[in-house]
Tab-separated table of C-alpha atoms and ligand atoms in Angstrom:
chain	number	residue	atom	x	y	z
A	220	VAL	CA	52.568	-132.808	104.276
A	221	ILE	CA	51.945	-134.531	101.018
A	222	SER	CA	49.049	-136.820	100.619
A	223	GLN	CA	49.548	-140.197	99.396
A	224	ASP	CA	45.984	-139.830	97.926
A	225	VAL	CA	44.789	-138.078	95.249
A	226	GLN	CA	41.545	-136.086	96.271
A	227	VAL	CA	39.082	-134.937	93.547
A	228	GLN	CA	35.912	-133.348	94.583
A	229	GLY	CA	35.953	-134.737	97.823
A	230	ARG	CA	36.827	-138.166	97.362
A	231	SER	CA	40.303	-139.947	97.669
A	232	PHE	CA	42.062	-142.307	95.414
A	233	PRO	CA	45.044	-144.088	96.028
A	234	ARG	CA	48.087	-142.818	93.862
A	235	ASP	CA	49.975	-145.341	91.860
A	236	ASP	CA	52.571	-145.637	89.455
A	237	PHE	CA	50.567	-144.453	86.974
A	238	SER	CA	49.043	-141.209	88.492
A	239	ASN	CA	50.100	-138.310	86.103
A	240	VAL	CA	46.886	-135.568	87.283
A	241	THR	CA	48.250	-132.573	88.690
A	242	ALA	CA	46.625	-130.037	91.188
A	243	LYS	CA	46.578	-127.469	88.624
A	244	ILE	CA	44.283	-129.635	86.433
A	245	LEU	CA	42.350	-130.996	89.485
A	246	GLN	CA	41.216	-127.480	90.268
A	247	ARG	CA	39.426	-127.057	86.987
A	248	VAL	CA	37.421	-130.207	88.264
A	249	GLY	CA	33.816	-129.066	88.773
A	250	ALA	CA	34.408	-125.577	87.022
A	251	ASN	CA	31.215	-126.546	84.850
A	252	LEU	CA	31.898	-123.741	82.536
A	253	HIS	CA	29.289	-125.413	80.361
A	254	ASN	CA	26.535	-125.020	82.953
A	255	GLU	CA	27.290	-121.491	83.955
A	256	PRO	CA	24.394	-119.385	82.922
A	257	HIS	CA	25.477	-116.977	79.908
A	258	HIS	CA	29.425	-118.383	79.319
A	259	PRO	CA	29.823	-118.899	75.484
A	260	LEU	CA	29.815	-122.744	76.042
A	261	TRP	CA	26.341	-122.755	77.742
A	262	ILE	CA	25.229	-120.576	74.818
A	263	ILE	CA	26.339	-123.171	72.186
A	264	LYS	CA	24.758	-126.054	74.837
A	265	GLU	CA	21.869	-124.337	74.886
A	266	ARG	CA	21.255	-123.605	71.403
A	267	ILE	CA	22.310	-127.275	70.242
A	268	LYS	CA	19.698	-128.420	73.112
A	269	GLU	CA	16.880	-126.031	71.617
A	270	HIS	CA	17.525	-127.244	68.133
A	271	PHE	CA	17.142	-130.892	68.969
A	272	TYR	CA	14.112	-130.152	71.378
A	273	SER	CA	12.110	-128.303	68.611
A	274	SER	CA	13.148	-130.450	65.990
A	275	TYR	CA	12.607	-133.956	67.381
A	276	MET	CA	9.345	-134.789	69.183
A	277	GLY	CA	8.602	-138.293	71.034
A	278	ARG	CA	5.107	-139.603	70.162
A	279	TRP	CA	3.202	-137.479	72.625
A	280	GLY	CA	4.846	-134.504	71.813
A	281	ASN	CA	7.542	-134.731	74.554
A	282	PRO	CA	11.274	-133.872	73.596
A	283	LEU	CA	12.832	-137.341	71.939
A	284	PHE	CA	16.266	-136.142	73.068
A	285	SER	CA	16.768	-136.462	76.968
A	286	VAL	CA	19.908	-133.908	77.907
A	287	HIS	CA	22.755	-134.940	80.811
A	288	ASP	CA	25.099	-132.380	81.866
A	289	ASN	CA	26.536	-133.230	85.242
A	290	LEU	CA	28.070	-136.450	85.149
A	291	SER	CA	31.286	-136.604	86.887
A	292	PRO	CA	34.223	-136.295	84.716
A	293	VAL	CA	35.747	-139.226	87.009
A	294	VAL	CA	35.327	-142.312	85.030
A	295	SER	CA	36.958	-145.608	85.462
A	296	VAL	CA	39.637	-146.541	82.864
A	297	GLU	CA	37.208	-149.249	81.666
A	298	GLN	CA	34.271	-146.910	81.167
A	299	ASN	CA	36.908	-144.713	78.980
A	300	PHE	CA	38.321	-147.319	77.051
A	301	ASP	CA	37.190	-150.722	77.395
A	302	SER	CA	33.380	-150.089	77.441
A	303	LEU	CA	34.086	-148.590	73.842
A	304	LEU	CA	36.237	-151.837	72.559
A	305	ILE	CA	39.190	-149.592	72.204
A	306	PRO	CA	42.022	-152.352	72.110
A	307	PRO	CA	44.646	-152.390	75.681
A	308	ASP	CA	47.623	-151.244	73.399
A	309	HIS	CA	45.794	-148.365	71.613
A	310	PRO	CA	47.764	-145.036	71.337
A	311	SER	CA	44.844	-143.129	72.690
A	312	ARG	CA	45.391	-144.563	76.122
A	313	LYS	CA	49.081	-143.678	76.335
A	314	ARG	CA	49.678	-142.227	80.184
A	315	GLY	CA	51.245	-138.970	78.015
A	316	ASP	CA	47.726	-138.226	76.186
A	317	ASN	CA	45.256	-138.477	79.262
A	318	TYR	CA	45.295	-137.803	82.932
A	319	TYR	CA	45.153	-140.752	85.085
A	320	ILE	CA	44.230	-140.607	88.678
A	321	ASN	CA	45.741	-143.872	88.632
A	322	ARG	CA	45.678	-147.379	86.993
A	323	SER	CA	41.986	-147.692	87.322
A	324	THR	CA	40.598	-144.412	87.443
A	325	MET	CA	41.095	-141.361	85.089
A	326	LEU	CA	39.439	-138.010	84.219
A	327	ARG	CA	37.507	-138.629	81.060
A	328	ALA	CA	39.036	-138.042	77.784
A	329	HIS	CA	36.024	-137.738	75.936
A	330	THR	CA	32.087	-138.019	76.555
A	331	SER	CA	31.628	-141.324	74.800
A	332	ALA	CA	33.055	-142.782	77.991
A	333	HIS	CA	29.238	-142.478	79.357
A	334	GLN	CA	27.507	-144.343	76.280
A	335	ARG	CA	26.918	-147.425	77.396
A	336	GLU	CA	25.857	-146.269	81.095
A	337	LEU	CA	23.173	-144.230	79.685
A	338	VAL	CA	22.054	-146.807	77.447
A	339	ARG	CA	21.924	-149.313	79.782
A	340	GLN	CA	19.518	-146.909	81.583
A	341	GLY	CA	17.155	-147.509	79.019
A	342	LEU	CA	17.837	-144.208	76.951
A	343	ASP	CA	17.228	-144.360	73.342
A	344	ALA	CA	18.040	-140.934	72.327
A	345	PHE	CA	20.303	-138.533	74.337
A	346	LEU	CA	22.691	-135.691	74.633
A	347	LEU	CA	25.370	-135.404	77.042
A	348	ALA	CA	28.071	-132.441	77.587
A	349	GLY	CA	30.487	-132.512	79.787
A	350	ASP	CA	34.145	-131.383	80.396
A	351	VAL	CA	37.228	-133.626	78.960
A	352	TYR	CA	40.601	-133.647	80.072
A	353	ARG	CA	43.469	-134.619	77.374
A	354	ARG	CA	47.224	-134.237	77.676
A	355	ASP	CA	47.547	-132.157	74.117
A	356	GLU	CA	50.147	-129.842	72.652
A	357	ILE	CA	49.907	-125.970	73.651
A	358	ASP	CA	48.578	-123.759	71.224
A	359	SER	CA	45.528	-121.287	70.861
A	360	SER	CA	43.310	-124.057	70.123
A	361	HIS	CA	44.220	-126.392	72.172
A	362	PHE	CA	43.380	-126.897	75.980
A	363	PRO	CA	44.122	-129.588	78.163
A	364	VAL	CA	40.391	-129.067	79.738
A	365	PHE	CA	37.612	-128.669	76.857
A	366	HIS	CA	34.189	-129.450	76.636
A	367	GLN	CA	32.240	-132.004	74.398
A	368	MET	CA	28.682	-133.007	73.580
A	369	GLU	CA	27.899	-136.494	72.734
A	370	GLY	CA	24.502	-137.238	70.703
A	371	VAL	CA	23.114	-140.751	70.843
A	372	ARG	CA	20.066	-142.435	69.153
A	373	LEU	CA	18.989	-146.138	68.930
A	374	PHE	CA	16.117	-147.464	66.578
A	375	SER	CA	14.251	-151.098	67.000
A	376	ASP	CA	13.286	-152.595	63.475
A	377	HIS	CA	10.175	-150.986	63.479
A	378	GLU	CA	11.166	-147.358	64.023
A	379	LEU	CA	13.895	-147.196	61.438
A	380	PHE	CA	11.777	-149.045	58.745
A	381	SER	CA	8.005	-148.301	59.651
A	382	SER	CA	8.390	-145.095	57.253
A	383	VAL	CA	9.698	-146.655	54.456
A	384	ASP	CA	7.184	-148.419	51.717
A	385	GLY	CA	7.373	-152.377	52.684
A	386	GLY	CA	9.632	-151.692	55.521
A	387	GLN	CA	7.879	-154.147	57.819
A	388	HIS	CA	9.630	-156.908	55.945
A	389	LEU	CA	13.159	-155.556	56.336
A	390	SER	CA	15.421	-156.358	59.591
A	391	LEU	CA	18.398	-154.329	61.214
A	392	PHE	CA	19.926	-157.618	61.521
A	393	GLU	CA	21.161	-160.516	58.990
A	394	ASP	CA	22.746	-163.825	59.865
A	395	SER	CA	25.654	-164.096	57.344
A	396	GLY	CA	26.848	-160.869	56.665
A	397	ARG	CA	30.644	-159.769	56.550
A	398	ARG	CA	32.352	-156.742	57.789
A	399	CYS	CA	33.148	-154.691	54.950
A	400	GLY	CA	33.795	-150.949	54.090
A	401	GLN	CA	30.568	-149.925	54.527
A	402	LYS	CA	28.884	-152.226	57.255
A	403	GLN	CA	29.393	-154.279	60.414
A	404	GLU	CA	28.769	-157.884	59.876
A	405	VAL	CA	25.872	-158.276	61.925
A	406	HIS	CA	23.928	-154.979	60.128
A	407	SER	CA	21.700	-155.305	57.026
A	408	LEU	CA	22.993	-152.982	54.244
A	409	GLU	CA	19.183	-151.011	54.178
A	410	ALA	CA	19.688	-150.572	57.880
A	411	VAL	CA	22.745	-149.034	57.597
A	412	THR	CA	21.869	-147.005	54.613
A	413	LEU	CA	18.981	-145.592	56.278
A	414	LEU	CA	20.808	-145.332	59.840
A	415	GLN	CA	24.027	-143.479	58.123
A	416	PHE	CA	21.257	-141.284	55.852
A	417	ASN	CA	19.393	-140.322	59.575
A	418	LEU	CA	22.645	-139.953	61.172
A	419	LYS	CA	24.219	-137.296	58.458
A	420	ASN	CA	20.761	-135.549	58.038
A	421	THR	CA	20.753	-135.097	61.648
A	422	LEU	CA	24.303	-133.601	61.727
A	423	THR	CA	23.991	-131.501	58.574
A	424	ARG	CA	20.738	-130.084	60.110
A	425	LEU	CA	22.478	-129.390	63.282
A	426	VAL	CA	25.102	-127.476	61.663
A	427	HIS	CA	22.825	-125.328	59.463
A	428	ALA	CA	20.768	-124.200	62.775
A	429	LEU	CA	23.784	-123.023	64.350
A	430	PHE	CA	26.055	-121.601	61.356
A	431	GLY	CA	23.073	-120.537	58.667
A	432	PRO	CA	22.112	-122.472	55.466
A	433	GLY	CA	24.677	-120.956	53.419
A	434	VAL	CA	27.745	-122.996	55.524
A	435	GLU	CA	29.814	-125.226	53.645
A	436	LEU	CA	30.354	-128.661	54.975
A	437	ARG	CA	32.034	-131.843	53.971
A	438	TRP	CA	31.999	-135.889	55.216
A	439	VAL	CA	35.506	-137.277	55.622
A	440	ASP	CA	35.914	-141.167	56.095
A	441	CYS	CA	37.832	-142.163	59.102
A	442	HIS	CA	37.691	-144.409	62.016
A	443	PHE	CA	36.834	-145.081	65.723
A	444	PRO	CA	36.849	-148.299	67.477
A	445	PHE	CA	33.555	-147.593	68.845
A	446	THR	CA	31.855	-146.873	65.631
A	447	HIS	CA	31.674	-148.679	62.185
A	448	PRO	CA	31.711	-146.799	59.525
A	449	SER	CA	33.100	-143.632	61.006
A	450	PHE	CA	32.953	-140.049	59.633
A	451	GLU	CA	34.553	-136.572	60.533
A	452	LEU	CA	32.354	-133.425	59.785
A	453	GLU	CA	34.465	-130.751	58.865
A	454	VAL	CA	32.875	-126.559	58.114
A	455	ARG	CA	34.779	-124.493	56.013
A	456	PHE	CA	35.527	-121.062	58.185
A	457	GLN	CA	37.728	-118.581	57.011
A	458	GLU	CA	38.979	-120.228	53.877
A	459	GLN	CA	39.698	-123.254	56.181
A	460	TRP	CA	38.172	-126.599	56.707
A	461	MET	CA	37.927	-127.101	60.130
A	462	GLU	CA	36.844	-130.583	61.966
A	463	VAL	CA	33.912	-129.986	64.461
A	464	LEU	CA	32.784	-133.831	65.053
A	465	GLY	CA	33.428	-137.746	64.776
A	466	CYS	CA	30.307	-139.851	64.406
A	467	GLY	CA	29.437	-143.188	62.987
A	468	ILE	CA	27.131	-146.529	63.187
A	469	MET	CA	27.755	-147.459	66.939
A	470	GLU	CA	29.377	-151.045	67.236
A	471	GLN	CA	26.795	-153.583	67.679
A	472	GLN	CA	28.850	-155.064	70.708
A	473	ILE	CA	28.666	-151.911	72.564
A	474	LEU	CA	24.793	-151.971	72.350
A	475	ASN	CA	24.328	-155.704	73.145
A	476	SER	CA	26.751	-155.237	76.089
A	477	ALA	CA	24.265	-152.451	77.350
A	478	GLY	CA	21.297	-154.599	76.812
A	479	ALA	CA	20.137	-152.817	73.649
A	480	GLY	CA	21.186	-155.797	71.371
A	481	HIS	CA	17.646	-155.504	69.723
A	482	LYS	CA	18.495	-151.882	68.365
A	483	ALA	CA	20.984	-150.104	66.476
A	484	GLY	CA	21.731	-146.785	65.961
A	485	TRP	CA	24.658	-143.823	65.539
A	486	ALA	CA	26.620	-141.564	67.916
A	487	PHE	CA	28.726	-138.273	67.467
A	488	GLY	CA	30.620	-136.438	69.635
A	489	LEU	CA	31.406	-132.362	69.136
A	490	GLY	CA	33.868	-129.910	70.421
A	491	LEU	CA	32.035	-127.298	72.288
A	492	GLU	CA	34.944	-124.680	72.028
A	493	ARG	CA	35.499	-125.239	68.626
A	494	LEU	CA	32.152	-124.177	67.411
A	495	ALA	CA	32.471	-121.396	69.836
A	496	MET	CA	35.423	-120.174	68.473
A	497	ILE	CA	34.100	-119.973	64.885
A	498	LEU	CA	30.437	-118.678	65.832
A	499	PHE	CA	31.623	-116.295	67.967
A	500	ASN	CA	34.943	-115.362	66.512
A	501	ILE	CA	36.996	-116.350	69.714
A	502	PRO	CA	40.271	-116.528	69.064
A	503	ASP	CA	41.986	-118.454	71.733
A	504	ILE	CA	40.644	-121.225	73.879
A	505	ARG	CA	41.998	-119.651	76.880
A	506	LEU	CA	39.672	-117.026	76.935
A	507	PHE	CA	37.294	-119.689	77.765
A	508	TRP	CA	38.438	-119.497	81.423
A	509	SER	CA	38.837	-115.651	81.249
A	510	ARG	CA	36.931	-113.983	84.364
A	511	ASP	CA	37.566	-110.717	82.872
A	512	PRO	CA	33.856	-108.742	82.587
A	513	GLY	CA	34.750	-107.254	79.243
A	514	PHE	CA	35.116	-110.690	77.478
A	515	LEU	CA	32.010	-112.527	79.674
A	516	GLN	CA	29.668	-109.247	79.319
A	517	GLN	CA	29.730	-109.730	75.386
A	518	PHE	CA	27.487	-112.954	76.013
A	519	ARG	CA	25.009	-111.492	78.445
A	520	VAL	CA	21.930	-111.943	75.953
A	521	THR	CA	18.631	-112.305	76.961
A	522	ASP	CA	17.903	-114.630	73.888
A	523	ILE	CA	20.180	-117.320	73.242
A	524	HIS	CA	19.560	-116.772	69.639
A	525	GLN	CA	20.421	-113.146	69.704
A	526	PRO	CA	23.792	-112.480	67.325
A	527	ILE	CA	26.559	-112.209	69.411
A	528	SER	CA	29.237	-109.835	67.667
A	529	PHE	CA	32.395	-110.513	69.490
A	530	LYS	CA	35.185	-107.849	69.886
A	531	ALA	CA	38.149	-109.461	70.758
A	532	VAL	CA	39.171	-108.284	74.031
A	533	SER	CA	42.354	-106.768	73.023
A	534	ARG	CA	45.027	-108.780	72.589
A	535	PHE	CA	48.342	-107.931	74.411
A	536	PRO	CA	51.827	-108.340	72.890
A	537	PRO	CA	53.392	-111.703	73.094
A	538	LEU	CA	56.975	-112.357	74.367
A	539	HIS	CA	58.815	-115.800	73.181
A	540	ASN	CA	61.993	-117.642	74.657
A	541	ASP	CA	63.623	-120.403	73.518
A	542	ILE	CA	64.859	-123.165	75.779
A	543	SER	CA	67.230	-126.134	74.568
A	544	PHE	CA	68.252	-129.431	76.713
A	545	TRP	CA	69.733	-133.069	76.029
A	546	VAL	CA	67.129	-135.308	76.643
A	547	PRO	CA	67.298	-138.531	78.220
A	548	ASP	CA	66.004	-141.971	76.641
A	549	SER	CA	62.868	-141.679	79.114
A	550	PHE	CA	61.737	-138.348	77.516
A	551	CYS	CA	58.694	-137.669	76.437
A	552	PRO	CA	57.723	-134.109	74.886
A	553	GLN	CA	53.581	-134.355	76.939
A	554	ASP	CA	55.984	-134.254	79.868
A	555	PHE	CA	57.511	-131.058	79.204
A	556	PHE	CA	54.305	-129.308	77.985
A	557	GLU	CA	52.661	-130.721	81.423
A	558	LEU	CA	55.504	-129.068	83.271
A	559	VAL	CA	55.510	-125.825	81.249
A	560	ARG	CA	51.860	-125.658	81.778
A	561	CYS	CA	52.355	-126.263	85.520
A	562	VAL	CA	55.065	-123.703	85.899
A	563	GLY	CA	53.787	-121.286	83.426
A	564	GLY	CA	50.223	-121.275	83.820
A	565	ASP	CA	47.833	-119.354	81.610
A	566	LEU	CA	50.780	-117.277	80.535
A	567	VAL	CA	52.061	-120.034	78.277
A	568	GLU	CA	49.940	-119.126	74.944
A	569	GLN	CA	52.220	-121.999	72.917
A	570	VAL	CA	54.967	-124.396	72.897
A	571	THR	CA	56.757	-125.571	69.647
A	572	LEU	CA	59.647	-128.050	68.640
A	573	LEU	CA	61.671	-125.772	66.719
A	574	ASP	CA	64.477	-128.256	66.032
A	575	HIS	CA	65.846	-131.170	67.209
A	576	PHE	CA	69.144	-133.382	66.766
A	577	THR	CA	71.191	-136.095	67.627
A	578	HIS	CA	74.890	-136.107	68.324
A	579	PRO	CA	76.683	-137.936	65.697
A	580	LYS	CA	79.616	-139.417	67.850
A	581	THR	CA	77.535	-139.540	71.229
A	582	GLY	CA	74.554	-140.341	70.126
A	583	ARG	CA	73.002	-137.643	72.791
A	584	ARG	CA	69.573	-136.266	71.630
A	585	SER	CA	68.789	-132.509	71.977
A	586	GLU	CA	65.441	-130.800	71.537
A	587	CYS	CA	64.896	-127.117	71.488
A	588	TYR	CA	61.303	-125.332	72.148
A	589	ARG	CA	60.160	-122.381	71.565
A	590	ILE	CA	57.653	-121.020	74.590
A	591	VAL	CA	55.491	-118.279	73.339
A	592	TYR	CA	54.103	-115.982	76.637
A	593	ARG	CA	50.979	-113.347	76.353
A	594	HIS	CA	49.065	-112.604	79.202
A	595	MET	CA	45.170	-112.125	78.264
A	596	GLU	CA	44.744	-109.365	80.198
A	597	ARG	CA	47.660	-107.164	80.056
A	598	THR	CA	51.473	-106.569	78.861
A	599	LEU	CA	53.925	-108.974	80.250
A	600	THR	CA	57.168	-107.441	81.295
A	601	GLN	CA	60.748	-109.042	80.133
A	602	GLU	CA	61.614	-109.520	83.598
A	603	GLU	CA	58.425	-111.366	84.524
A	604	VAL	CA	58.767	-113.887	81.251
A	605	ARG	CA	62.611	-114.085	82.360
A	606	GLN	CA	61.854	-115.622	85.830
A	607	THR	CA	58.984	-117.999	84.635
A	608	HIS	CA	61.508	-119.155	81.828
A	609	ALA	CA	64.221	-119.557	84.243
A	610	ALA	CA	61.854	-121.451	86.340
A	611	ILE	CA	60.991	-123.766	83.587
A	612	GLU	CA	64.460	-123.948	82.950
A	613	ARG	CA	65.127	-125.301	86.546
A	614	THR	CA	62.231	-127.514	87.092
A	615	ALA	CA	62.901	-129.415	83.764
A	616	GLU	CA	66.149	-130.507	84.818
A	617	SER	CA	65.065	-131.462	88.278
A	618	GLU	CA	61.884	-133.151	87.003
A	619	LEU	CA	62.931	-134.686	83.632
A	620	GLY	CA	66.376	-135.180	84.050
A	621	VAL	CA	67.532	-132.927	81.191
A	622	THR	CA	70.515	-131.156	80.661
A	623	GLY	CA	70.218	-127.662	79.585
A	624	ARG	CA	71.938	-125.920	76.950
A	625	TYR	CA	71.827	-122.408	77.748
B	1426	LIG	N1	34.742	-139.427	70.995
B	1426	LIG	C1	35.131	-138.913	69.734
B	1426	LIG	C2	36.424	-138.138	69.996
B	1426	LIG	O1	36.217	-137.839	70.934
B	1426	LIG	C3	33.954	-138.350	68.939
B	1426	LIG	C4	33.273	-139.488	68.579
B	1426	LIG	C5	32.017	-139.548	69.270
B	1426	LIG	C6	33.413	-139.963	67.376
B	1426	LIG	C7	31.161	-140.557	69.409
B	1426	LIG	C8	32.379	-141.113	66.964
B	1426	LIG	C9	31.115	-141.263	67.851
B	1426	LIG	O2	37.150	-137.795	69.356
């Protein structure tokens, strides 16, 4: 019997025309890899916690930042988007990019979904780690479930300016301000300058603590609907700049709606897999889900700061197979990726669009994808891959209405 409801962690939600979360994804909810002692994601989380605990004390010597790592990934669409001022027509809301339980409920796409509720609880400085869900492309650094750590810090007038000479005369807010590239309309330029300094300083110190003081980093201007100004931090790793986090000065409207309108603050969100892949030299994001003792054993250290030299679990050879089909107008590549994930499971390492063309006479559109298959723990046989590939072909025809060109 196919249930009309979507069941998640013992709760039941009515299905509707927006529901697109699959059983495969729901199986991962509750795994909480970031809370599993000695898991590489747990080690990164613990190192970050410890850095913040030891570097930032409250007035009584208590840790300034509180840590939250057990909030349910099931959130309202309002929390994930509206509470962060993400407009109704914003591309990040696309059904093709998110896992909707139904029109009003989803698996969070970022830990920022909880900013407002934690600020509303009265918290001034917090870290929040959790699993997040996105229907991304398929390759060695993307997986539909990954983990983020959010950080928020708020300041009152006094907290921000008391350390500055003459600071008692300065104010976070000004009445006649204008929004520009540097600041929001309500903030004073001196407030933003100090907030931004504190934000960049905090994150630079974190990255130095994680990667060592020799690491090269750079700030890139960017845009988020919930911060202004906004930045991305990139770290140089193996001759390449890798984006590790997004951050910025929180939109004041969010703080107003959370009952903290007399404070201003910053927020950041970083990807735990990204950091772990760089720090431990982990070549493939699927390895975080491995139960292979050969993988997990390497992280069984007694002290989280002990260096870990990851020896790649032997990589078995890949096999690839192409698939081309005529696509209907309604076709969206994310639906195909999702189907490949459901049918091919973890055997699929990568899916890339090789080629597409539109027939000059009929106007029909054709697309060709390459699917790379690789098992993490053994060598795949041609026969196995052939069967999975054929199942993908069949399912794509029946579920997506494509016409195979094999
Ligand atoms: N939520 C953003 C993301 O997932 C990251 C971010 C968090 C940016 C907080 C700014 C402030 O990409």
